[in-house]
């Protein structure tokens, strides 16, 4: 049993605790975080998306540079621990890491403010290995609204997605970067699900039907995710699990059950959010505890197939489909080229 | 023989000699196509077309000195394109603007079958097209962040000028147009040294064009890889502080570096338009002081406005080589300045990288006090919850962190106000 997890904020902890000075940290013995190498092994993690997150306070300031620094620390982390981590940028890489008994390490950028409203910057992020972008963190960008609009804390500035926001989605589809809808407003969820050519993800959101928190995904959206063959990776943060500051493993499993009931096991995954939140459930204190959650699902009569889907098959399906959309778009572009232009061999077109 | 016949004879001889010289130059360049160390077409694409490559055809462009057809006519086998952003973006959105320039060069060089983006000496040597390399023109592009430097390298950047016409918090420019970070005693700070060492480790060429002479001296002392001046000329021929004095040329030679001669009239003939002969004088002077092994060509086309007669754009390089042939430069010397010197430097920079492959990435940080500005967020741990607070002023007008908003917008408004009466 090996798990693919879509959101982990260890890089943020590395920044805030150690200023990204990896020379001052040993991930084998670090004990002040939810995540370290022994815990990853105990948790049987096969793949992990590390979040290259920078706070909303950096928007309109130095978000881009700080994002590059977070991407850099993820690269360096993988270089420093080559026996344990394999830097990955594709579904095939994830499989390759599995054969080498290493954890595939991928990058997700958490918040559209990181691209500073620039499609060129988005493209360079893709080149640096970023394979999903959460459209917002907890702030509006100039082109998309965040979940706080649904609570009334933030005004809607874009009516969901602006025209430019739709261009961002289109470019992400073309590049093969997964669109992540954790943290966005409900209107944005619907707009993106309807317009995206590739399946989309919620990298760390849970079920609104179990805990009516605006960071969670309502049932009608779950059904739309199913229709569009996306994935919802369950967040373990207590406040999103029970809508209170306490939770336990069983209550997390309730989210899995609910999503399966409403939309089927084909859209579920493990989101975690370890090291991005301070309150995690009893029984799921850190990344080593995933097997306990799997055991609970099996105890609740999930089939092996359903469990395997949640563990990684669903994510891989989405990732492969996103890559296929990229390939298909490139073929379409090449088909429209003149023979001379087609002789261009580079893959950046 | 009558005077008329003498004149006719001389004219015919000159013409046929010129034609023969031209042929020799073209043969040489066919064998050793030019590697041009600096070109600002990417800047023009931004200014004229807002980087919208879909609106243009790069074969034949107006209002610029560079396009594919002219690169071919000029026998340019490889062009280093500068991902330049203005100094006024320092402390604002220089990083994002630099990414956009890198992106436009990548898109340009991968959209035409005649161009090929390369990132290594081997790629450069093996390319059968017009090869493109990416450089950065000014350390302000990295915003005092070695991580950002590394990410630029991953994006294909293979050289960086430490400054443009402004000091960075860690290196001094040859220009004092801007008042950023006035340096007192240190032209290259400890962090600046860390930047140079990290560039050596990465295999990114250190470019000293635009740096002050003191900065250049400091870099030449500490760099373990050869360095270049991607577009600078000889101070002894034209006393402009963008040019390189003889003592620095000697240091450069000792370190097996390269000065790539800039064609801009301002640096060739100190403001007079100049001509090919004056350009050739620079080559001869540098050869005398530092040897032909130290010379290359860095035209600076599309980065400056005035060029000598006969060298108006990138198609004219053969005329320069023709003049050097006329001055009896040997084939070995010409092959060296056209191409082989640059390849030597690039390979040596890569060897230095390979020798340091076990060295971890540098975690050196610039002291906060050196780089503090309102747009640079200093993150602090939260007091409670998981919301992180900004230790710097949160009252900063967000518009001031974008160079477009803070500089261009008021300028455009002023322009509009000035033009309104005439428009009506």
XYZ file of C-alpha atoms in Angstrom:
773
model
C 0.000 0.000 0.000
C 1.544 3.241 -1.079
C -0.039 6.633 -0.938
C 0.036 9.588 -3.274
C -0.602 12.778 -1.363
C -1.385 16.057 -2.926
C -0.470 18.704 -0.435
C 2.285 19.064 2.118
C 3.669 22.308 3.498
C 7.044 21.147 4.789
C 8.782 23.658 2.468
C 6.953 26.421 4.316
C 8.190 25.048 7.624
C 11.699 24.956 6.208
C 11.366 28.622 5.390
C 9.744 29.794 8.573
C 11.810 27.676 10.973
C 15.118 27.502 9.139
C 15.071 30.227 6.512
C 15.513 27.528 3.860
C 18.973 26.736 5.250
C 18.897 23.017 4.556
C 22.439 22.744 5.866
C 20.973 23.392 9.325
C 18.348 20.681 9.074
C 18.473 16.935 8.941
C 15.214 15.559 7.569
C 16.098 12.209 9.050
C 15.949 13.524 12.588
C 13.803 16.672 12.379
C 11.120 16.268 15.025
C 9.341 19.617 15.126
C 7.254 19.009 11.996
C 4.562 16.581 10.871
C 6.873 15.432 8.127
C 10.300 13.903 8.112
C 11.889 11.017 6.241
C 11.266 8.242 8.779
C 7.618 9.320 9.077
C 7.274 9.391 5.290
C 8.561 5.834 5.129
C 6.312 4.698 7.942
C 3.393 6.364 6.179
C 4.215 4.444 2.997
C 4.162 7.576 0.844
C 4.875 6.887 -2.832
C 4.431 10.429 -4.079
C 4.072 13.815 -2.521
C 3.274 17.187 -3.944
C 5.258 19.721 -1.956
C 3.574 23.096 -1.748
C 5.602 26.055 -2.967
C 3.520 28.407 -0.867
C 4.118 32.072 -0.118
C 1.729 34.131 1.987
C -0.873 36.461 0.565
C 1.022 39.336 2.141
C 3.556 38.964 -0.655
C 0.959 39.751 -3.314
C 1.882 43.003 -5.054
C 5.283 42.795 -3.414
C 7.826 40.027 -3.888
C 5.581 36.999 -4.349
C 7.348 35.862 -7.493
C 10.822 35.866 -6.007
C 9.657 34.168 -2.832
C 7.876 31.523 -4.885
C 11.082 30.875 -6.817
C 12.839 30.473 -3.473
C 10.299 27.891 -2.379
C 10.635 26.001 -5.640
C 14.393 26.132 -5.161
C 14.235 24.695 -1.647
C 12.152 21.781 -2.928
C 14.716 21.086 -5.650
C 17.546 21.258 -3.110
C 15.701 19.023 -0.683
C 15.447 16.374 -3.388
C 19.127 16.802 -4.270
C 20.136 16.511 -0.631
C 18.236 13.260 -0.059
C 18.603 11.387 -3.356
C 18.158 7.984 -1.692
C 14.730 8.937 -0.402
C 13.306 11.514 -2.825
C 13.145 11.519 -6.585
C 12.192 14.812 -8.180
C 9.303 14.144 -10.531
C 7.374 16.106 -13.126
C 5.145 13.504 -14.767
C 2.901 10.543 -14.105
C 5.619 8.376 -15.620
C 8.151 9.784 -13.137
C 5.862 8.786 -10.284
C 5.862 5.200 -11.540
C 9.618 5.298 -12.028
C 10.158 6.524 -8.460
C 8.004 3.659 -7.254
C 10.242 1.124 -8.993
C 13.258 2.739 -7.366
C 11.607 2.633 -3.936
C 11.827 6.385 -3.539
C 9.139 8.929 -2.919
C 8.302 10.908 -6.027
C 8.550 14.582 -5.159
C 6.525 17.026 -7.168
C 5.747 20.707 -6.826
C 2.446 22.521 -6.477
C 2.247 26.294 -6.228
C -0.319 27.415 -3.685
C -1.878 30.627 -4.847
C -2.233 32.491 -8.100
C -0.576 35.525 -6.539
C 2.664 33.611 -7.163
C 2.418 34.253 -10.886
C 1.762 37.979 -10.548
C -0.883 37.972 -13.296
C 1.668 36.960 -15.895
C 1.203 33.992 -18.227
C 4.921 34.120 -18.996
C 5.624 33.606 -15.310
C 3.154 30.704 -15.281
C 5.086 29.115 -18.144
C 8.399 29.503 -16.355
C 6.889 27.944 -13.230
C 5.907 24.955 -15.352
C 9.457 24.720 -16.672
C 10.766 24.719 -13.127
C 8.687 21.632 -12.444
C 5.443 23.025 -11.062
C 2.641 20.627 -11.966
C -0.336 22.168 -10.229
C -1.326 25.639 -9.177
C -3.977 26.419 -6.617
C -5.682 29.394 -8.197
C -5.878 31.310 -4.931
C -4.716 31.014 -1.404
C -6.875 32.983 1.038
C -6.916 36.194 -0.976
C -8.340 37.344 -4.268
C -5.940 37.856 -7.120
C -6.682 40.431 -9.834
C -8.313 37.626 -11.854
C -9.931 35.103 -9.495
C -11.870 35.121 -6.207
C -11.001 33.086 -3.131
C -13.186 31.177 -0.659
C -13.410 34.109 1.753
C -15.820 35.723 -0.694
C -18.283 32.953 0.245
C -17.943 33.786 3.937
C -18.455 37.480 3.318
C -14.974 38.363 4.594
C -13.727 39.387 1.155
C -15.653 41.218 -1.532
C -15.982 39.531 -4.886
C -13.610 41.373 -7.166
C -13.818 39.173 -10.250
C -17.287 37.644 -10.177
C -15.439 34.334 -9.861
C -12.985 34.236 -12.739
C -12.269 37.303 -14.822
C -11.624 37.136 -18.567
C -7.941 36.914 -17.833
C -8.688 34.185 -15.310
C -10.233 32.108 -18.104
C -7.025 32.677 -20.102
C -5.041 31.342 -17.162
C -7.100 28.134 -17.125
C -6.657 27.742 -20.857
C -2.913 28.191 -20.598
C -2.678 25.738 -17.717
C -4.538 23.175 -19.844
C -2.189 23.822 -22.748
C 0.891 23.483 -20.561
C -0.304 20.370 -18.767
C -0.425 22.003 -15.340
C -3.229 20.744 -13.124
C -5.755 23.344 -12.003
C -6.283 23.154 -8.241
C -9.520 24.500 -6.804
C -8.735 24.243 -3.083
C -9.156 27.744 -1.605
C -11.308 29.184 -4.421
C -14.874 30.440 -4.143
C -17.781 28.223 -5.111
C -18.486 30.258 -8.217
C -14.916 29.699 -9.379
C -15.254 25.971 -8.731
C -18.247 25.791 -11.071
C -16.756 28.029 -13.722
C -13.508 26.093 -13.894
C -15.165 22.683 -13.833
C -17.312 23.746 -16.743
C -14.597 25.295 -18.865
C -11.430 23.310 -18.186
C -10.492 20.944 -20.964
C -8.545 18.763 -18.525
C -9.789 17.233 -15.264
C -9.147 19.405 -12.226
C -8.225 18.733 -8.613
C -8.912 19.922 -5.117
C -5.491 19.284 -3.577
C -6.618 19.663 0.033
C -10.340 20.155 0.587
C -12.917 18.027 2.385
C -16.679 17.478 2.176
C -19.028 20.358 2.892
C -21.787 17.818 3.477
C -19.927 16.591 6.573
C -18.504 19.902 7.786
C -20.098 23.002 6.256
C -16.907 25.044 6.053
C -16.437 27.222 2.999
C -13.064 25.598 2.339
C -14.874 22.349 1.699
C -16.599 21.067 -1.421
C -20.417 21.048 -1.583
C -22.247 17.964 -2.847
C -23.310 19.476 -6.163
C -19.706 20.313 -6.912
C -18.626 16.791 -5.941
C -21.016 15.509 -8.588
C -19.588 17.907 -11.136
C -16.077 16.718 -10.240
C -17.223 13.185 -10.871
C -18.725 14.152 -14.204
C -15.474 15.817 -15.192
C -13.348 12.951 -13.813
C -11.438 15.124 -11.378
C -10.307 14.370 -7.844
C -10.930 15.742 -4.345
C -8.064 15.089 -1.949
C -9.345 15.144 1.613
C -7.824 17.706 3.962
C -7.121 16.549 7.537
C -7.215 19.966 9.225
C -9.563 19.633 12.227
C -11.443 22.818 11.373
C -12.370 21.381 7.960
C -13.046 17.875 9.278
C -15.423 18.650 12.150
C -15.878 22.408 11.883
C -14.315 22.581 15.366
C -10.809 22.530 16.730
C -10.866 18.821 17.522
C -11.200 15.787 15.306
C -10.256 12.152 15.114
C -9.400 9.611 12.481
C -12.913 8.243 12.285
C -14.281 11.681 11.478
C -11.806 11.992 8.633
C -12.991 8.633 7.337
C -16.536 10.053 7.411
C -15.458 12.497 4.716
C -14.196 9.659 2.565
C -17.462 7.813 3.064
C -19.532 10.859 2.247
C -17.696 11.653 -0.968
C -17.945 8.030 -2.034
C -21.654 8.057 -1.381
C -22.322 11.274 -3.259
C -19.948 10.917 -6.160
C -18.193 7.581 -6.020
C -14.735 6.357 -5.037
C -13.249 7.452 -8.355
C -12.874 11.071 -7.231
C -11.254 10.628 -3.827
C -7.694 11.077 -2.676
C -5.534 11.940 0.313
C -4.820 15.654 0.650
C -3.302 15.854 4.111
C -2.185 19.475 4.496
C 0.442 18.391 7.008
C 2.777 21.151 8.118
C 0.354 23.695 6.717
C -1.988 23.576 9.679
C -1.575 23.343 13.435
C -4.547 21.179 14.423
C -4.626 17.658 13.033
C -6.833 14.744 14.157
C -6.139 12.333 16.931
C -4.825 9.222 15.255
C -3.488 11.203 12.303
C -0.877 13.280 14.089
C 1.670 13.176 11.280
C 2.427 11.666 7.874
C 3.301 8.286 9.340
C -0.356 7.671 10.193
C -1.821 7.222 6.722
C -1.910 3.413 7.066
C -4.197 3.792 10.070
C -6.677 5.708 7.927
C -6.476 3.080 5.211
C -7.139 0.391 7.801
C -10.235 2.313 8.917
C -11.533 2.520 5.353
C -11.061 -1.216 4.931
C -12.812 -1.741 8.204
C -15.705 0.270 6.747
C -15.895 -2.249 3.906
C -14.156 -0.231 1.286
C -12.972 -2.693 -1.324
C -9.304 -3.076 -2.148
C -10.014 -1.492 -5.510
C -11.697 1.521 -3.947
C -8.852 1.961 -1.495
C -6.272 1.730 -4.283
C -8.167 4.335 -6.230
C -8.077 6.696 -3.280
C -4.453 5.919 -2.539
C -3.177 6.860 -5.961
C -4.992 5.547 -9.008
C -7.387 8.468 -9.129
C -4.594 10.999 -8.969
C -2.599 9.174 -11.624
C -5.642 9.028 -13.860
C -6.125 12.786 -13.573
C -2.433 13.521 -14.085
C -2.272 11.310 -17.188
C -5.364 12.930 -18.617
C -3.920 16.398 -18.003
C -0.775 15.290 -19.844
C -2.854 13.937 -22.698
C -4.628 17.268 -23.065
C -1.220 18.925 -23.339
C -0.083 16.457 -26.002
C -3.330 16.808 -27.902
C -3.098 20.600 -27.891
C 0.454 20.424 -29.201
C -0.656 18.140 -32.007
C -3.433 20.539 -32.886
C -0.970 23.401 -33.041
C 1.466 21.407 -35.165
C -1.342 20.373 -37.510
C -2.007 24.031 -38.191
C 1.670 24.769 -38.901
C 3.319 25.018 -42.271
C 5.743 22.162 -43.095
C 8.672 24.511 -42.540
C 7.466 25.543 -39.100
C 6.821 21.927 -38.181
C 10.534 21.260 -38.435
C 10.884 23.155 -35.162
C 11.975 20.447 -32.795
C 11.872 22.148 -29.429
C 9.156 21.279 -27.022
C 8.519 24.754 -25.723
C 6.243 25.838 -28.578
C 50.653 55.389 -68.395
C 48.250 58.363 -68.426
C 46.857 59.637 -65.085
C 43.374 58.550 -66.123
C 44.565 55.050 -66.773
C 46.428 55.049 -63.452
C 43.279 56.105 -61.657
C 41.215 53.554 -63.516
C 43.759 50.877 -62.721
C 43.728 51.812 -59.018
C 39.949 51.852 -58.936
C 39.678 48.442 -60.574
C 42.393 47.070 -58.337
C 40.704 48.448 -55.245
C 37.346 47.068 -56.298
C 38.726 43.664 -57.103
C 40.830 43.690 -53.929
C 37.777 44.630 -51.917
C 35.800 41.915 -53.593
C 38.519 39.398 -52.836
C 38.708 40.567 -49.225
C 34.957 40.237 -48.969
C 35.107 36.720 -50.331
C 37.780 35.786 -47.833
C 35.763 37.261 -44.986
C 32.666 35.348 -46.043
C 34.641 32.113 -46.395
C 36.039 32.568 -42.931
C 32.613 33.265 -41.498
C 31.158 30.280 -43.301
C 33.680 28.113 -41.530
C 33.437 29.968 -38.212
C 30.079 31.712 -37.972
C 30.004 34.555 -35.497
C 28.941 34.153 -31.880
C 27.579 37.573 -30.965
C 27.760 38.173 -27.217
C 24.954 40.674 -26.743
C 21.716 41.622 -28.448
C 18.632 43.437 -27.144
C 15.993 42.311 -29.631
C 13.981 40.958 -26.700
C 13.746 44.476 -25.281
C 12.482 45.791 -28.608
C 9.921 43.005 -28.785
C 8.610 44.213 -25.468
C 8.626 47.904 -26.334
C 7.229 47.568 -29.839
C 5.023 44.484 -29.590
C 4.453 43.838 -25.883
C 6.086 40.419 -26.380
C 3.209 39.344 -28.636
C 5.162 37.154 -31.021
C 1.942 36.098 -32.696
C 1.704 39.618 -34.168
C 4.985 39.530 -36.012
C 7.104 37.509 -38.385
C 10.667 37.406 -37.177
C 12.192 36.968 -40.632
C 11.869 40.586 -41.584
C 11.141 43.112 -38.848
C 11.001 46.865 -39.176
C 12.279 49.392 -36.609
C 14.892 46.996 -35.245
C 18.434 46.022 -36.166
C 17.926 42.281 -35.809
C 15.814 39.699 -37.547
C 16.377 36.202 -38.875
C 17.198 37.268 -42.426
C 19.749 39.799 -41.291
C 21.340 37.406 -38.802
C 21.908 35.048 -41.714
C 23.284 37.758 -43.932
C 25.567 38.774 -41.104
C 26.776 35.173 -40.784
C 25.719 35.135 -37.141
C 25.879 31.501 -36.088
C 24.844 32.168 -32.512
C 23.275 35.078 -30.769
C 23.198 35.749 -27.049
C 19.886 37.484 -26.372
C 19.659 39.618 -23.262
C 16.640 39.207 -20.980
C 17.028 42.804 -19.890
C 14.732 44.722 -17.547
C 15.133 48.343 -16.608
C 16.847 49.468 -13.436
C 13.733 51.233 -12.254
C 12.258 47.777 -11.705
C 14.836 47.144 -8.987
C 13.075 46.808 -5.631
C 9.825 46.330 -7.552
C 8.922 43.634 -10.052
C 12.280 43.025 -11.696
C 12.054 39.285 -11.126
C 8.714 38.882 -12.860
C 9.744 41.142 -15.733
C 12.922 39.106 -16.155
C 10.918 35.874 -16.310
C 8.800 37.479 -19.029
C 11.878 38.368 -21.045
C 13.305 34.876 -20.618
C 9.948 33.541 -21.760
C 9.847 35.691 -24.899
C 13.358 34.642 -25.899
C 12.464 30.988 -25.380
C 9.285 31.343 -27.391
C 11.050 33.229 -30.146
C 13.853 30.695 -30.387
C 11.563 27.679 -30.390
C 8.984 29.006 -32.815
C 11.125 29.285 -35.924
C 12.864 26.392 -37.683
C 15.854 28.671 -38.344
C 16.549 29.225 -34.656
C 17.581 26.817 -31.940
C 17.756 27.466 -28.225
C 20.962 26.092 -26.729
C 22.245 25.926 -23.178
C 25.685 24.368 -23.488
C 28.937 24.712 -25.372
C 28.265 21.403 -27.031
C 24.796 22.523 -28.078
C 26.321 25.663 -29.491
C 28.968 23.775 -31.459
C 26.598 21.206 -32.840
C 23.801 23.534 -33.821
C 23.195 23.780 -37.554
C 20.837 26.697 -37.140
C 21.194 30.156 -35.676
C 21.711 29.226 -32.056
C 20.190 31.323 -29.289
C 21.494 31.716 -25.795
C 19.903 33.641 -22.968
C 21.705 36.160 -20.793
C 20.540 38.451 -18.047
C 21.607 42.056 -18.049
C 21.808 43.223 -14.482
C 21.957 41.623 -11.074
C 18.828 43.511 -10.042
C 17.006 40.725 -11.902
C 17.807 38.240 -9.139
C 16.605 40.510 -6.337
C 19.535 39.530 -4.111
C 18.449 35.917 -4.076
C 20.734 33.013 -4.947
C 17.674 30.780 -5.258
C 16.396 33.065 -7.998
C 19.809 32.872 -9.703
C 19.551 29.086 -9.647
C 16.056 29.119 -11.067
C 17.202 31.385 -13.891
C 19.946 28.884 -14.656
C 17.337 26.127 -14.804
C 15.368 28.239 -17.242
C 18.360 28.287 -19.554
C 20.158 31.499 -18.612
C 23.872 31.004 -19.189
C 25.333 34.378 -18.390
C 24.535 37.339 -16.189
C 25.887 40.861 -16.140
C 26.310 41.701 -12.467
C 24.889 45.173 -12.921
C 23.225 47.288 -15.522
C 23.355 51.079 -15.086
C 22.507 50.839 -11.399
C 24.196 49.451 -8.360
C 22.655 46.392 -6.803
C 22.850 45.968 -3.031
C 25.955 43.865 -3.668
C 27.772 45.177 -6.749
C 28.697 48.543 -8.179
C 27.836 49.719 -11.658
C 30.022 51.802 -13.967
C 27.162 54.291 -14.126
C 25.794 56.692 -11.540
C 22.528 57.540 -13.305
C 20.577 56.049 -10.445
C 20.974 56.565 -6.739
C 20.408 52.952 -5.729
C 22.717 51.609 -3.054
C 25.633 54.036 -3.230
C 28.804 52.122 -2.547
C 31.449 53.555 -0.336
C 34.352 51.188 -0.004
C 33.078 47.936 -1.305
C 32.320 47.602 -4.975
C 31.593 43.902 -4.491
C 30.214 42.946 -1.091
C 30.519 39.566 0.611
C 27.164 38.657 -0.808
C 28.375 39.783 -4.218
C 31.274 37.376 -3.870
C 28.766 34.677 -2.963
C 26.886 35.464 -6.170
C 30.054 35.070 -8.242
C 30.934 31.799 -6.507
C 27.448 30.439 -7.049
C 27.616 31.416 -10.707
C 30.921 29.522 -10.942
C 29.325 26.510 -9.263
C 26.315 26.583 -11.572
C 28.317 27.134 -14.732
C 26.836 30.539 -15.478
C 29.214 32.953 -17.198
C 29.983 36.092 -15.181
C 29.611 39.167 -17.384
C 31.356 42.356 -16.326
C 29.914 44.749 -18.909
C 28.291 47.619 -17.032
C 30.156 46.844 -13.807
C 32.507 49.419 -12.343
C 36.203 48.764 -12.843
C 36.566 48.066 -9.128
C 33.812 45.481 -9.296
C 35.497 43.959 -12.329
C 38.831 43.804 -10.551
C 37.272 42.129 -7.499
C 35.489 39.585 -9.659
C 38.602 38.785 -11.659
C 40.414 38.141 -8.399
C 37.916 35.661 -7.010
C 36.246 33.973 -9.960
C 37.456 30.440 -10.518
C 36.070 30.459 -14.062
C 37.001 32.838 -16.889
C 34.731 35.853 -17.168
C 33.578 38.028 -20.035
C 32.685 41.560 -20.955
C 29.789 40.723 -23.251
C 29.592 44.147 -24.897
C 32.368 46.545 -24.000
C 35.166 48.168 -25.985
C 38.649 49.615 -25.343
C 38.953 52.593 -23.038
C 42.284 53.557 -24.579
C 40.587 54.156 -27.945
C 37.434 55.789 -26.557
C 37.468 57.074 -22.974
C 34.018 56.016 -21.902
C 33.634 54.363 -18.524
C 31.660 51.550 -20.141
C 34.867 50.569 -21.819
C 37.721 48.530 -20.399
C 41.058 50.125 -19.446
C 44.322 48.460 -20.388
C 45.155 47.282 -16.854
C 41.856 45.452 -16.695
C 42.456 43.943 -20.136
C 45.739 42.570 -18.833
C 43.978 41.022 -15.816
C 41.362 39.580 -18.148
C 44.027 37.989 -20.298
C 45.706 36.441 -17.282
C 42.394 34.848 -16.364
C 41.751 33.693 -19.946
C 38.600 35.781 -20.189
C 36.995 37.551 -23.100
C 36.105 41.084 -24.108
C 33.402 41.151 -26.769
C 33.676 44.442 -28.588
C 30.584 46.653 -28.537
C 29.673 48.330 -31.842
C 27.698 51.264 -30.407
C 29.077 54.650 -31.576
C 29.014 55.968 -28.020
C 31.625 53.432 -26.991
C 33.512 53.155 -30.293
C 34.114 56.768 -31.144
C 32.860 58.456 -27.987
C 29.736 59.872 -29.554
C 30.822 60.616 -33.118
C 29.119 58.240 -35.502
C 32.355 56.531 -36.378
C 33.031 53.943 -39.013
C 34.311 50.423 -39.475
C 37.900 51.572 -39.313
C 37.505 52.965 -35.787
C 35.830 49.739 -34.704
C 38.784 47.825 -36.114
C 41.097 50.115 -34.115
C 39.513 48.743 -30.952
C 40.242 45.211 -32.053
C 43.845 46.104 -32.866
C 44.372 47.840 -29.562
C 42.978 44.976 -27.527
C 45.060 42.522 -29.522
C 48.150 44.549 -28.725
C 47.435 44.722 -24.983
C 45.775 41.366 -24.324
C 46.201 39.203 -27.379
C 43.689 37.989 -29.948
C 42.676 35.164 -27.603
C 40.918 37.714 -25.433
C 38.650 39.137 -28.091
C 35.115 38.499 -29.238
C 32.214 40.470 -30.671
C 29.226 41.755 -28.711
C 27.358 44.101 -31.027
C 24.749 45.516 -28.614
C 22.316 45.842 -31.509
C 18.836 46.910 -30.504
C 20.232 48.004 -27.160
C 21.617 51.297 -28.414
C 20.604 53.848 -31.004
C 23.687 54.915 -32.931
C 26.039 52.652 -34.820
C 29.000 53.383 -37.082
C 28.626 53.833 -40.823
C 28.731 50.431 -42.406
C 27.685 48.616 -39.231
C 24.063 49.692 -38.942
C 22.663 46.264 -38.070
C 23.515 42.600 -37.576
C 23.764 41.951 -41.300
C 26.913 44.063 -41.558
C 29.378 41.960 -39.627
C 31.118 40.650 -42.767
C 32.200 44.212 -43.509
C 33.989 44.343 -40.168
C 35.724 41.024 -40.782
C 36.640 42.234 -44.242
C 38.388 45.235 -42.707
C 40.308 43.011 -40.304
C 41.315 40.788 -43.226
C 42.510 43.918 -44.976
C 44.587 44.705 -41.895
C 46.214 41.300 -42.236
C 44.584 39.544 -39.336
C 45.308 35.863 -39.790
C 42.692 33.187 -40.248
C 43.546 31.794 -36.821
C 43.022 35.151 -35.198
C 39.759 35.755 -36.995
C 38.397 32.294 -36.239
C 39.258 32.979 -32.609
C 37.485 36.309 -32.339
C 34.487 35.121 -34.363
C 33.794 32.043 -32.327
C 36.534 29.971 -30.849
C 37.431 32.253 -27.978
C 33.847 32.280 -26.754
C 33.607 28.507 -27.018
C 36.838 28.176 -25.070
C 35.490 30.354 -22.272
C 32.119 28.605 -22.223
C 33.746 25.172 -22.041
C 36.049 26.282 -19.266
C 33.091 27.661 -17.311
C 31.398 24.274 -17.714
C 34.535 22.463 -16.571
C 34.655 24.601 -13.439
C 31.017 23.654 -12.840
C 31.785 19.974 -13.291
C 34.720 20.132 -10.904
C 32.419 21.577 -8.262
C 29.589 19.137 -8.782
C 29.811 17.782 -5.257
C 29.493 21.218 -3.748
C 26.019 21.952 -2.395
C 24.040 25.003 -3.499
C 24.989 28.127 -1.610
C 22.679 29.225 1.179
C 24.335 32.626 1.550
C 21.871 35.397 2.276
C 22.187 39.074 1.833
C 22.098 40.937 5.164
C 18.586 42.313 5.677
C 19.840 45.834 6.126
C 21.559 45.787 2.723
C 18.447 44.951 0.752
C 15.532 46.236 2.811
C 12.847 48.093 0.879
C 9.068 48.448 1.186
C 8.389 45.807 -1.444
C 10.540 43.196 0.203
C 8.441 41.271 2.666
C 10.146 40.108 5.832
C 8.230 37.151 7.080
C 7.814 36.556 10.782
C 6.362 33.659 12.653
C 2.684 34.064 13.490
C 1.543 35.228 16.892
C -1.430 32.879 16.675
C -3.186 30.784 14.074
C -1.643 30.068 10.747
C -1.704 33.519 9.213
C 1.736 34.956 8.761
C 2.294 38.604 9.328
C 4.366 41.053 7.404
C 7.076 42.629 9.533
C 7.553 45.443 7.043
C 5.114 48.283 6.687
C 1.701 47.137 5.641
C 0.722 50.641 4.715
C 2.784 50.602 1.549
C 0.776 51.658 -1.440
C 0.684 48.442 -3.424
C 1.001 50.343 -6.674
C 4.560 51.332 -5.826
C 5.860 47.762 -6.113
C 5.174 47.573 -9.832
C 7.450 49.521 -12.128
C 4.635 49.884 -14.641
C 2.324 51.458 -12.133
C 4.881 53.528 -10.328
C 6.878 54.860 -13.257
C 5.123 54.358 -16.549
C 1.611 55.206 -15.502
C 2.381 58.706 -14.262
C 4.586 59.197 -17.338
C 1.799 58.118 -19.651
C -0.683 60.362 -17.878
C 1.687 63.292 -18.263
C 2.166 62.489 -21.938
C -1.579 62.359 -22.397
C -1.985 65.729 -20.715
C 0.667 67.242 -22.940
C -0.833 65.795 -26.097
C -4.482 66.580 -25.353
C -4.490 70.198 -26.591
C -2.848 69.159 -29.902
C -5.167 66.173 -30.317
C -8.175 68.433 -30.087
